[in-house]
Coordinates of C-alpha atoms in Angstrom, one line a residue:
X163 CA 0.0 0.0 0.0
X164 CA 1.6 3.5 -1.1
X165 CA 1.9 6.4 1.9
X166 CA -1.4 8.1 0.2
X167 CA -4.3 6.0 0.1
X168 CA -7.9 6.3 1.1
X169 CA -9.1 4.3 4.0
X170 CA -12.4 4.6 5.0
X171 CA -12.2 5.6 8.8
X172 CA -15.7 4.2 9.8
X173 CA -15.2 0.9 7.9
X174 CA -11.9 0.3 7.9
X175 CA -11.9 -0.3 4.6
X176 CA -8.8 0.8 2.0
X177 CA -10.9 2.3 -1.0
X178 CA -8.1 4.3 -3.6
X179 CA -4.4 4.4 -3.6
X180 CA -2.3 7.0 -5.5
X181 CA 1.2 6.8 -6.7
X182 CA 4.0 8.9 -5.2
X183 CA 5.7 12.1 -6.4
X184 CA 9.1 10.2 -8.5
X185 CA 12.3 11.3 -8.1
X186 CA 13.0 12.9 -11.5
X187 CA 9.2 14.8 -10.9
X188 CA 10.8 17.0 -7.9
X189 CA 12.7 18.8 -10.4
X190 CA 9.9 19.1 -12.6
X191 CA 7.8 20.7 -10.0
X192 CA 10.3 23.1 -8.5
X193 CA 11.0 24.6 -11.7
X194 CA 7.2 24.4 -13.0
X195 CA 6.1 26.4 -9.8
X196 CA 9.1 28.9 -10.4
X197 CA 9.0 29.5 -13.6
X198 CA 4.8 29.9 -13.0
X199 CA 6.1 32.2 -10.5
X200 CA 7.4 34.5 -12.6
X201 CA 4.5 35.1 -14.7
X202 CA 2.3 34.8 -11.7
X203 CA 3.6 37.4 -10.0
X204 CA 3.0 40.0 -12.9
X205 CA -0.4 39.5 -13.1
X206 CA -2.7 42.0 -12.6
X207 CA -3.9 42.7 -8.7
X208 CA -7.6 42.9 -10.2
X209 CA -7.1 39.3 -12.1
X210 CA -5.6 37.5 -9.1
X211 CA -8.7 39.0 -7.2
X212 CA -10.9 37.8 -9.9
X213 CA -9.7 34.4 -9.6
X214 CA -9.7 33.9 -5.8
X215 CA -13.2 35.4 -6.4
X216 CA -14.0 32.2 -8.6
X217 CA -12.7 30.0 -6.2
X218 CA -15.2 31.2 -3.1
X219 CA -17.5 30.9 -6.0
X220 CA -16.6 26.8 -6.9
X221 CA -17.0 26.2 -2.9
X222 CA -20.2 27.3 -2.5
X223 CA -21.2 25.3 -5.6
X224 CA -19.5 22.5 -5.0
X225 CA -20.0 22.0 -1.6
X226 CA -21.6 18.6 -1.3
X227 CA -19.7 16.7 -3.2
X228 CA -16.5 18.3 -1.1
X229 CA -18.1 18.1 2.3
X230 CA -18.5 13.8 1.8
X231 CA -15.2 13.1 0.3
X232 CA -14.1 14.7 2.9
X233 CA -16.4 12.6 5.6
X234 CA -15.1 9.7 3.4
X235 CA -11.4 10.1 3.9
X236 CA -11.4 11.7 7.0
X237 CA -14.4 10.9 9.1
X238 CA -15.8 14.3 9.5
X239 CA -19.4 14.5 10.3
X240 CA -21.0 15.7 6.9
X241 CA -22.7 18.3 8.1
X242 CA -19.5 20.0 9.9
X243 CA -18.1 18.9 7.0
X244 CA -20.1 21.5 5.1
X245 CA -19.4 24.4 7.8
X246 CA -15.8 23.8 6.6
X247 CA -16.7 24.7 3.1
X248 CA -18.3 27.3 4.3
X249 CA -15.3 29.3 6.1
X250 CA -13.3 28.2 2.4
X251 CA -15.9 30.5 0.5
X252 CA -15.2 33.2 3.2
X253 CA -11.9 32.9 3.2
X254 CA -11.1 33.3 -0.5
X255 CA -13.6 35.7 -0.7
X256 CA -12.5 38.0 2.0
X257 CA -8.9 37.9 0.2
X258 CA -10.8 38.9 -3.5
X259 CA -12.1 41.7 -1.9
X260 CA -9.6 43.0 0.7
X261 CA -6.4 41.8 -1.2
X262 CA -5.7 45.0 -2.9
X263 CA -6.3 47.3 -0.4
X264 CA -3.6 45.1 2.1
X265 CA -1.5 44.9 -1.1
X266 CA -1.3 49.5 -1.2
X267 CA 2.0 50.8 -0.8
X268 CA 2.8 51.9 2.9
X269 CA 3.4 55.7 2.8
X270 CA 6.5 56.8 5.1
X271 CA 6.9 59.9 6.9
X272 CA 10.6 60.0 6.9
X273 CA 12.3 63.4 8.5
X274 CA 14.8 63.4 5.8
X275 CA 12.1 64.2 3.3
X276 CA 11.9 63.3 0.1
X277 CA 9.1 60.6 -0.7
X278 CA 9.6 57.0 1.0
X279 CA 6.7 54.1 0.6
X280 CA 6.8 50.6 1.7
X281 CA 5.7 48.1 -1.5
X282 CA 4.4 44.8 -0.8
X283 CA 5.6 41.9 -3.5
X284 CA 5.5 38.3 -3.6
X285 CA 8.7 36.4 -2.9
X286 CA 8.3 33.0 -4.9
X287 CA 7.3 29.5 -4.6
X288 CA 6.3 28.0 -1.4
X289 CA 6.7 24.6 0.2
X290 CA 3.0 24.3 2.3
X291 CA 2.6 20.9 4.1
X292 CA -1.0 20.4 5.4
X293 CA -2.8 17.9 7.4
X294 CA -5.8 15.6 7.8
X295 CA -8.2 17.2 10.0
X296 CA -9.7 20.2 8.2
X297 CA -8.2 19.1 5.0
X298 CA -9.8 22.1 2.9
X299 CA -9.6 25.0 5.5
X300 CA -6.1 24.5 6.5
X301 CA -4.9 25.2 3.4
X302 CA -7.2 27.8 2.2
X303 CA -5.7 30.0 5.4
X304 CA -2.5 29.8 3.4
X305 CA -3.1 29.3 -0.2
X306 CA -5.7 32.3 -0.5
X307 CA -3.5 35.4 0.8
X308 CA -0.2 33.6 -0.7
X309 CA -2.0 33.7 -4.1
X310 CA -3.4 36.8 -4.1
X311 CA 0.4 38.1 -3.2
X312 CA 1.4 36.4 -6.4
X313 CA 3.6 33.6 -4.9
X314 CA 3.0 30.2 -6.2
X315 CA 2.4 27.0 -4.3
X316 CA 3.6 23.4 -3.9
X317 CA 1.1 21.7 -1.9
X318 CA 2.0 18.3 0.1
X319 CA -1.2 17.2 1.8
X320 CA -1.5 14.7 4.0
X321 CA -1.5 11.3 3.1
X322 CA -4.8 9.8 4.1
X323 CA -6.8 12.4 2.8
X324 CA -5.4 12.0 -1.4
X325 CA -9.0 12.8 -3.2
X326 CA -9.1 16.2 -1.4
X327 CA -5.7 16.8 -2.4
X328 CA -6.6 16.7 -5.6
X329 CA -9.9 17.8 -5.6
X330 CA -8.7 21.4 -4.8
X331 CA -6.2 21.3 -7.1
X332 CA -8.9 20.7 -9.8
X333 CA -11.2 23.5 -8.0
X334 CA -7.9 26.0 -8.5
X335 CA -7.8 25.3 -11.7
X336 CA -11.4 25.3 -13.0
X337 CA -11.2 28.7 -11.4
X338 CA -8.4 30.0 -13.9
X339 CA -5.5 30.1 -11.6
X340 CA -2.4 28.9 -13.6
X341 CA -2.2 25.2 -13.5
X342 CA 1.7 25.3 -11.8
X343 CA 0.4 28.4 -9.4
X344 CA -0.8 25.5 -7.5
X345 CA 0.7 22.1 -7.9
X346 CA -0.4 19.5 -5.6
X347 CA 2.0 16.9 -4.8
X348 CA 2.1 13.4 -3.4
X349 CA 5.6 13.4 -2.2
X350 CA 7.9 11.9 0.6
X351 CA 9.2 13.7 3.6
X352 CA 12.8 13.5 2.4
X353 CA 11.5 14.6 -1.4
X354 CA 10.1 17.6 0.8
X355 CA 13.3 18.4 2.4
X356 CA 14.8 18.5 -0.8
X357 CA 12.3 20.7 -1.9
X358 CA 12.6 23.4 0.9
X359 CA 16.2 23.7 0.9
X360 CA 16.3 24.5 -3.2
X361 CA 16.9 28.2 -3.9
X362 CA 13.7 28.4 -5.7
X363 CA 11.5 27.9 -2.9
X364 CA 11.7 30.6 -0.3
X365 CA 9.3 29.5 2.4
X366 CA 7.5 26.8 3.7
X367 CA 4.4 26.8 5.9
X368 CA 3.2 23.6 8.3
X369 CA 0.3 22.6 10.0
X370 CA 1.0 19.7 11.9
X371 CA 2.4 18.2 15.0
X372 CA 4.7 19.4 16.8
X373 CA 7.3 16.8 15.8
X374 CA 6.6 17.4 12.3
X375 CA 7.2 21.2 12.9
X376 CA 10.4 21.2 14.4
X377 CA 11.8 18.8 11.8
X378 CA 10.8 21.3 8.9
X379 CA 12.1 24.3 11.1
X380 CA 15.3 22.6 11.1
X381 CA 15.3 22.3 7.5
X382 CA 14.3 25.9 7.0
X383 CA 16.6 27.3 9.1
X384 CA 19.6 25.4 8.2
X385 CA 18.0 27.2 4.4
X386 CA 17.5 30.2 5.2
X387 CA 13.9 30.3 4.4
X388 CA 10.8 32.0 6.1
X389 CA 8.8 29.5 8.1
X390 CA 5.1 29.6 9.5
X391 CA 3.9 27.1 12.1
X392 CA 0.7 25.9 13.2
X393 CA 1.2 23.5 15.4
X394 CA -0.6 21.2 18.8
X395 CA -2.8 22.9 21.7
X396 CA -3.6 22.1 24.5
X397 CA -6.2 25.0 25.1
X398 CA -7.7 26.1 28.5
X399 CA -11.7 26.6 29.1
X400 CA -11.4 28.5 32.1
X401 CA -14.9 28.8 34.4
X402 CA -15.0 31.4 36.9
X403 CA -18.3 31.4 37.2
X404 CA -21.5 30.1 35.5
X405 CA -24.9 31.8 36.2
X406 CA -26.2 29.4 33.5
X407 CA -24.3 26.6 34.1
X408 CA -26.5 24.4 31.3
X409 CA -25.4 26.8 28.5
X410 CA -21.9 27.0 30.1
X411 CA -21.6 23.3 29.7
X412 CA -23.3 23.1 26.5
X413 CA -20.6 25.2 25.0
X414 CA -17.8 23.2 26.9
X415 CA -19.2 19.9 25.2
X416 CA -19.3 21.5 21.7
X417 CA -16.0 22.8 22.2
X418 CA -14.4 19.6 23.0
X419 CA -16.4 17.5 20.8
X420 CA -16.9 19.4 17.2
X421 CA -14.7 17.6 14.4
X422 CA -14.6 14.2 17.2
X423 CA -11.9 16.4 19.0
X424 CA -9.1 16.7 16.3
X425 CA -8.6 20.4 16.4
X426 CA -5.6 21.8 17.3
X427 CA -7.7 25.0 18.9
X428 CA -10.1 22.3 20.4
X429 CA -11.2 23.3 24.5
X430 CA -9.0 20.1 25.6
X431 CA -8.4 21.2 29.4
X432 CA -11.4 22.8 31.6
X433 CA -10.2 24.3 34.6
X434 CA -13.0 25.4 36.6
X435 CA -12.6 27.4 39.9
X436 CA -14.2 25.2 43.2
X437 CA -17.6 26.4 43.8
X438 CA -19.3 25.2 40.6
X439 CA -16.8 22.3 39.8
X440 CA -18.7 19.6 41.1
X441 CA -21.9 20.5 38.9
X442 CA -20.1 21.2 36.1
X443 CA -18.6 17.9 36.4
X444 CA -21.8 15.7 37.1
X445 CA -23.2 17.7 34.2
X446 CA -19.9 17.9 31.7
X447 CA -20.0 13.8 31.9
X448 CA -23.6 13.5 31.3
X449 CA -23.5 15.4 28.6
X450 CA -20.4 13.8 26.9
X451 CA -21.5 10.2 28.3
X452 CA -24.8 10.5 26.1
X453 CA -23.3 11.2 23.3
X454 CA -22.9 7.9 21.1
X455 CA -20.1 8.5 17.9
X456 CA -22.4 7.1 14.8
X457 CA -22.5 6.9 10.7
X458 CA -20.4 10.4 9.8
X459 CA -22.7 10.6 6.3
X460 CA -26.0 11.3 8.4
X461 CA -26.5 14.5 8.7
X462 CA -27.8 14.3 12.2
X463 CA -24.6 12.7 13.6
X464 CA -22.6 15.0 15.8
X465 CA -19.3 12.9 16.5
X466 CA -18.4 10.2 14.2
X467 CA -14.8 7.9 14.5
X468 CA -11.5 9.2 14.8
X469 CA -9.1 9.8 11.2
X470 CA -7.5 6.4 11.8
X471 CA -7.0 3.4 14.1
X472 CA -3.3 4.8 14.7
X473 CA -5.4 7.9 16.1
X474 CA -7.5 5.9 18.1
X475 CA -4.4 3.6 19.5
X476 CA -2.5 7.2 20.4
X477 CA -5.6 8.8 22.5
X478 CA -6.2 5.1 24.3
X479 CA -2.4 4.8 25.2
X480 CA -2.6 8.4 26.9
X481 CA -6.4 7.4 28.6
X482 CA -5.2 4.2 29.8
X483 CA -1.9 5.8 31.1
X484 CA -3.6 8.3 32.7
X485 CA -5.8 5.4 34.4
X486 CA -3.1 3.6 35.4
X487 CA -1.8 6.1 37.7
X488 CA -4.7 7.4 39.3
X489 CA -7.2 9.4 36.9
X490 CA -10.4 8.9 37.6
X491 CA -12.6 8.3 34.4
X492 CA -16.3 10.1 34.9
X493 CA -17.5 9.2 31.5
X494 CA -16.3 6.5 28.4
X495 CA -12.8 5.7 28.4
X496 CA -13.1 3.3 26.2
X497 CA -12.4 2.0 22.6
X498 CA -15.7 0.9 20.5
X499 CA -15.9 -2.4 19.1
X500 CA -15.7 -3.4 15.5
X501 CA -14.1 -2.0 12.1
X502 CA -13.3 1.7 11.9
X503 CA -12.1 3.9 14.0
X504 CA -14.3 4.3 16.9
X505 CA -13.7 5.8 21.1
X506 CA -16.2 6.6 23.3
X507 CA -16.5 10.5 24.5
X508 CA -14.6 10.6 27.4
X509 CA -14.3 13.1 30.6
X510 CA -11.1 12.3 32.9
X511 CA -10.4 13.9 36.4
X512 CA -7.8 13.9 38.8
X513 CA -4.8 14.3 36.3
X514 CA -1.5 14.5 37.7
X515 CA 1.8 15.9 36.2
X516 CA 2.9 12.1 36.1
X517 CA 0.1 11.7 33.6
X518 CA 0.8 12.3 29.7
X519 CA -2.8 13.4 29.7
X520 CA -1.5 16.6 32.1
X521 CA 1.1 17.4 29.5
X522 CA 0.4 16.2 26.3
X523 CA -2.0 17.1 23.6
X524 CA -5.6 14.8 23.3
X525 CA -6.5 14.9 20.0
X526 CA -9.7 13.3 20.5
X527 CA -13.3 13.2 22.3
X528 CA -11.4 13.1 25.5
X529 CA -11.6 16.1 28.0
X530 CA -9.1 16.7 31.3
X531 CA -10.9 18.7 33.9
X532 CA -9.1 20.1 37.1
X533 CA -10.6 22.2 39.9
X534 CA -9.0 25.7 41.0
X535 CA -9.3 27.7 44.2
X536 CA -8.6 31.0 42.5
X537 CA -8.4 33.0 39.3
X538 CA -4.8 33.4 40.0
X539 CA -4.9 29.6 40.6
X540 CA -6.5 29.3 37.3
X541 CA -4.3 31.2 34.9
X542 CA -1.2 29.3 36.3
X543 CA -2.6 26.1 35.5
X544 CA -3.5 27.5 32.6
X545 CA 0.0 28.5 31.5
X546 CA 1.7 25.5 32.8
X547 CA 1.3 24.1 29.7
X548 CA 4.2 24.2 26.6
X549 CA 1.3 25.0 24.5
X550 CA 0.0 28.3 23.9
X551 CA -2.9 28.3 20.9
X552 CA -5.7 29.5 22.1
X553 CA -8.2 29.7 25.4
X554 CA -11.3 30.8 26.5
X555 CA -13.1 32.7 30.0
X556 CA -16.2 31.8 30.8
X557 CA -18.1 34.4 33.4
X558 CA -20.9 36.3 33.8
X559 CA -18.9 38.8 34.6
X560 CA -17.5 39.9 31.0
X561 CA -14.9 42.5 32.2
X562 CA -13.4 40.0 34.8
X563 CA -13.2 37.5 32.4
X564 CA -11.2 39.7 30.1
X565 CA -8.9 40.6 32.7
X566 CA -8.2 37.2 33.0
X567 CA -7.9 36.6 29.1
X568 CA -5.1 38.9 29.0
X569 CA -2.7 37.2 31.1
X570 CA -3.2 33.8 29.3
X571 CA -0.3 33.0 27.4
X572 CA -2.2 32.2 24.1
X573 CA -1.6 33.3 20.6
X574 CA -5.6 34.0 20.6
X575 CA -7.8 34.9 23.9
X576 CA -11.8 34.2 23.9
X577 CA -14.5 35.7 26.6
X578 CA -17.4 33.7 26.8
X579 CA -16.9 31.8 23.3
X580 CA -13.9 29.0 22.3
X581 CA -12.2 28.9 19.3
X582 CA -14.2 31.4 17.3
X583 CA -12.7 31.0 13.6
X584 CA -13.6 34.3 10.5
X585 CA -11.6 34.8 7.6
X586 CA -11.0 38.7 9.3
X587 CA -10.0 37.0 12.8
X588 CA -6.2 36.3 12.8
X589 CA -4.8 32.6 13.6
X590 CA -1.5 31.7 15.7
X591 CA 0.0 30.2 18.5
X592 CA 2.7 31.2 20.9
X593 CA 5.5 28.4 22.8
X594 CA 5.4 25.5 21.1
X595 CA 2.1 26.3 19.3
X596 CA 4.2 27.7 16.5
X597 CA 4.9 30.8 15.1
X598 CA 3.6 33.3 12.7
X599 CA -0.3 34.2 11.8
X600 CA -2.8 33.5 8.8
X601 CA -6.2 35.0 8.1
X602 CA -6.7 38.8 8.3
X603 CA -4.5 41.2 6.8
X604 CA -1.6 39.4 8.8
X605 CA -1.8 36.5 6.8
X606 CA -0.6 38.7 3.8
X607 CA 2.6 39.7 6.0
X608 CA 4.3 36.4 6.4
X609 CA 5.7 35.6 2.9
X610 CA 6.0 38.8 1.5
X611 CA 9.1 41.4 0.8
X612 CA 8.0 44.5 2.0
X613 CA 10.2 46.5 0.1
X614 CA 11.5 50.0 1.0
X615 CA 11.2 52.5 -2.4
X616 CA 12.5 56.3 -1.6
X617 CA 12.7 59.0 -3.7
X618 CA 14.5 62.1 -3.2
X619 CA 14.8 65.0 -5.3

């Protein structure tokens, strides 16, 4: 079976395989993106617009046919599914439209005089190395603003998800972007080190784990080229307080539970403060222990199997681990019977710092809760972690809450909503969450030369 293949992650069952990027095809892609490059790059502002344009157009169009091949390679619940289709339009839209405006010279006022701007331009081809779990968004957060910069892509997806791999690379081009502008790629890790460390390519961005990250960091930096990471959470849901503890709870289980848990700005530790603890407990398990994973094409299904029996093996290593020395589990904890790629929602207390469950990431239907006497208690837990993606206060008491947001050390802060995602809402992590930011007008300033023009008379 070759690296990218399509396994059914409810069944179990291998449907497609694809062949791998050759040897003698690296070269052909690194100078097909370049020389694509230079063309690209010289296009029009108002063209490049136009076709991003077309691109939010094809998603809305062709969103149910996108939304179940990717239920079918990934497991996604069809109906979140389509929600991820949905952010795609708004995200190459939002670029269309406010491309242009990020792309304006910068005027200077310099004390020298004379007249001194600031000129955006694209840099080249880029390396971008994407992963499984949201399989279209991921890489619409860097392909839109890179494209509308005019740099070109080479796109390595992840292997278990091949048909939407090339699916967008067939949506690019039905919507007139060059066909090398955006070459998809099934290569090998090594055939992607290669690739970064050419002088053609002058950046590479990663979504991924952390141990993917720091391997292409490496390779970067030993380059010279610009790298953005996105990598692991581990993010807080912090309760002071919950006047309606229902809706409180209702938002905690969404947050852990939406896309079966594989999200790297998932809620994955709730650290609620003493007084409401218990309830939110009692009612945190209920909620979770009711929930029973099912068939990912209904429409009604909320959480369907894990990405892959390698996934489920990972979470139950850190569950049982976790059991083994002491957690207590108040809801599942256990693996589901039969093919696919099934666990049982799961709510774990008493973690220790001899736990991998205290430390590492859960990327899955499994949520750590710890009680807090404090705020200040709080926020220190909180921070403990080496993660710093995102996190979330929960009060009724708006003002405290954002006094306690803003000594989180997070790359994105939430009061009384987790994980909130808008093309016009930056995206980054701080630690070993990764570096850099996409979406908004600062995911136009990561692979760009902003160059320095003066004029004097």
């Amino acid at each position: 079976m070759t690296s990218y293949t399509t396994v059914n992650p409810a069944t179990g069952e291998t449907l497609k395989e694809f062949d791998e990027l050759t040897t003698e095809g690296v070269e052909e892609v690194l100078d097909r993106s370049h020389r694509a490059f230079l063309s690209w790059r010289e296009t029009p502002v108002e063209e490049r617009s136009r076709v991003l344009a077309r691109v939010a157009e094809l998603y809305a169009e062709r969103k149910q046919e996108l939304s179940e091949l990717t239920t079918l390679e990934m497991g996604k619940p069809v109906r979140q599914s389509g929600f991820e289709m949905d952010i795609c339009k708004d995200i190459f839209a939002y670029y269309a439209d406010k491309g242009p405006s990020f792309l304006a010279d910068e005027e200077l006022d310099v004390a020298q005089g004379g007249r001194a701007v600031v000129r955006k331009e694209a840099i080249g081809s880029l390396v971008g190395i994407m992963p499984w779990n949201f399989p279209h968004y991921q890489v619409a957060r860097f392909a839109a603003p890179n494209l509308m910069l005019g740099n070109t892509i080479i796109l390595k997806h992840a292997p278990n998800c091949p048909q939407n791999a090339l699916a967008m690379e067939q949506l690019f081009r039905d919507a007139g972007l060059p066909a090398d502008a955006y070459i998809n790629v099934f290569a090998t890790n090594d055939q992607i080190a290669d690739m970064i460390a050419d002088p053609r390519v002058q950046g590479v961005s990663l979504t991924g784990s952390e141990r993917a990250g720091s391997a292409v960091a490496e390779i970067a930096g030993r380059n010279l080229k610009k790298v953005v990471l996105e990598l692991g959470g581990s993010d807080p849901f912090i309760v002071l307080d919950a006047p309606d503890l229902d809706a409180t709870v209702k938002q905690a289980a969404g947050a852990r539970l939406v896309n079966g848990g594989q999200a790297c700005n998932a809620a994955k530790r709730f650290i609620v403060v003493e007084d409401v603890y218990d309830d939110f407990v009692e009612k945190l398990s209920a909620s979770l222990g009711a929930v029973t994973p099912g068939d990912p094409t209904n429409p009604k299904t909320f959480v369907g199997p894990l990405s892959s029996t390698s996934a489920v093996d990972t979470l139950m290593e850190q569950i049982d681990d976790a059991v083994a020395k002491g957690a207590t589990v108040r809801a599942g904890g256990k693996r589901i019977d039969g093919a696919g790629a099934w666990v049982q929602p799961t709510v774990l207390t008493d973690v220790t710092p001899q736990m991998r469950a205290y430390s590492e990431e859960l990327f899955g239907p499994a949520a750590v809760v710890y009680k807090v006497a404090s705020a200040d208690e709080a926020v220190e837990l909180a921070n403990s972690s080496p993660y710093g993606l995102s996190g979330s206060v929960w009060s009724g008491d708006a003002d405290r809450a954002a006094e306690v947001a803003d000594r989180l050390d997070v790359g994105m802060a939430f009061v009384n909503e987790h994980g909130a995602t808008a093309a016009d809402l930056p995206f980054g992590g701080v630690k070993r969450s990764g570096v850099g930011r996409e979406l908004a007008q600062f995911g136009m300033d990561e692979f760009v030369n902003k160059k320095l023009v003066r004029v004097t008379r």
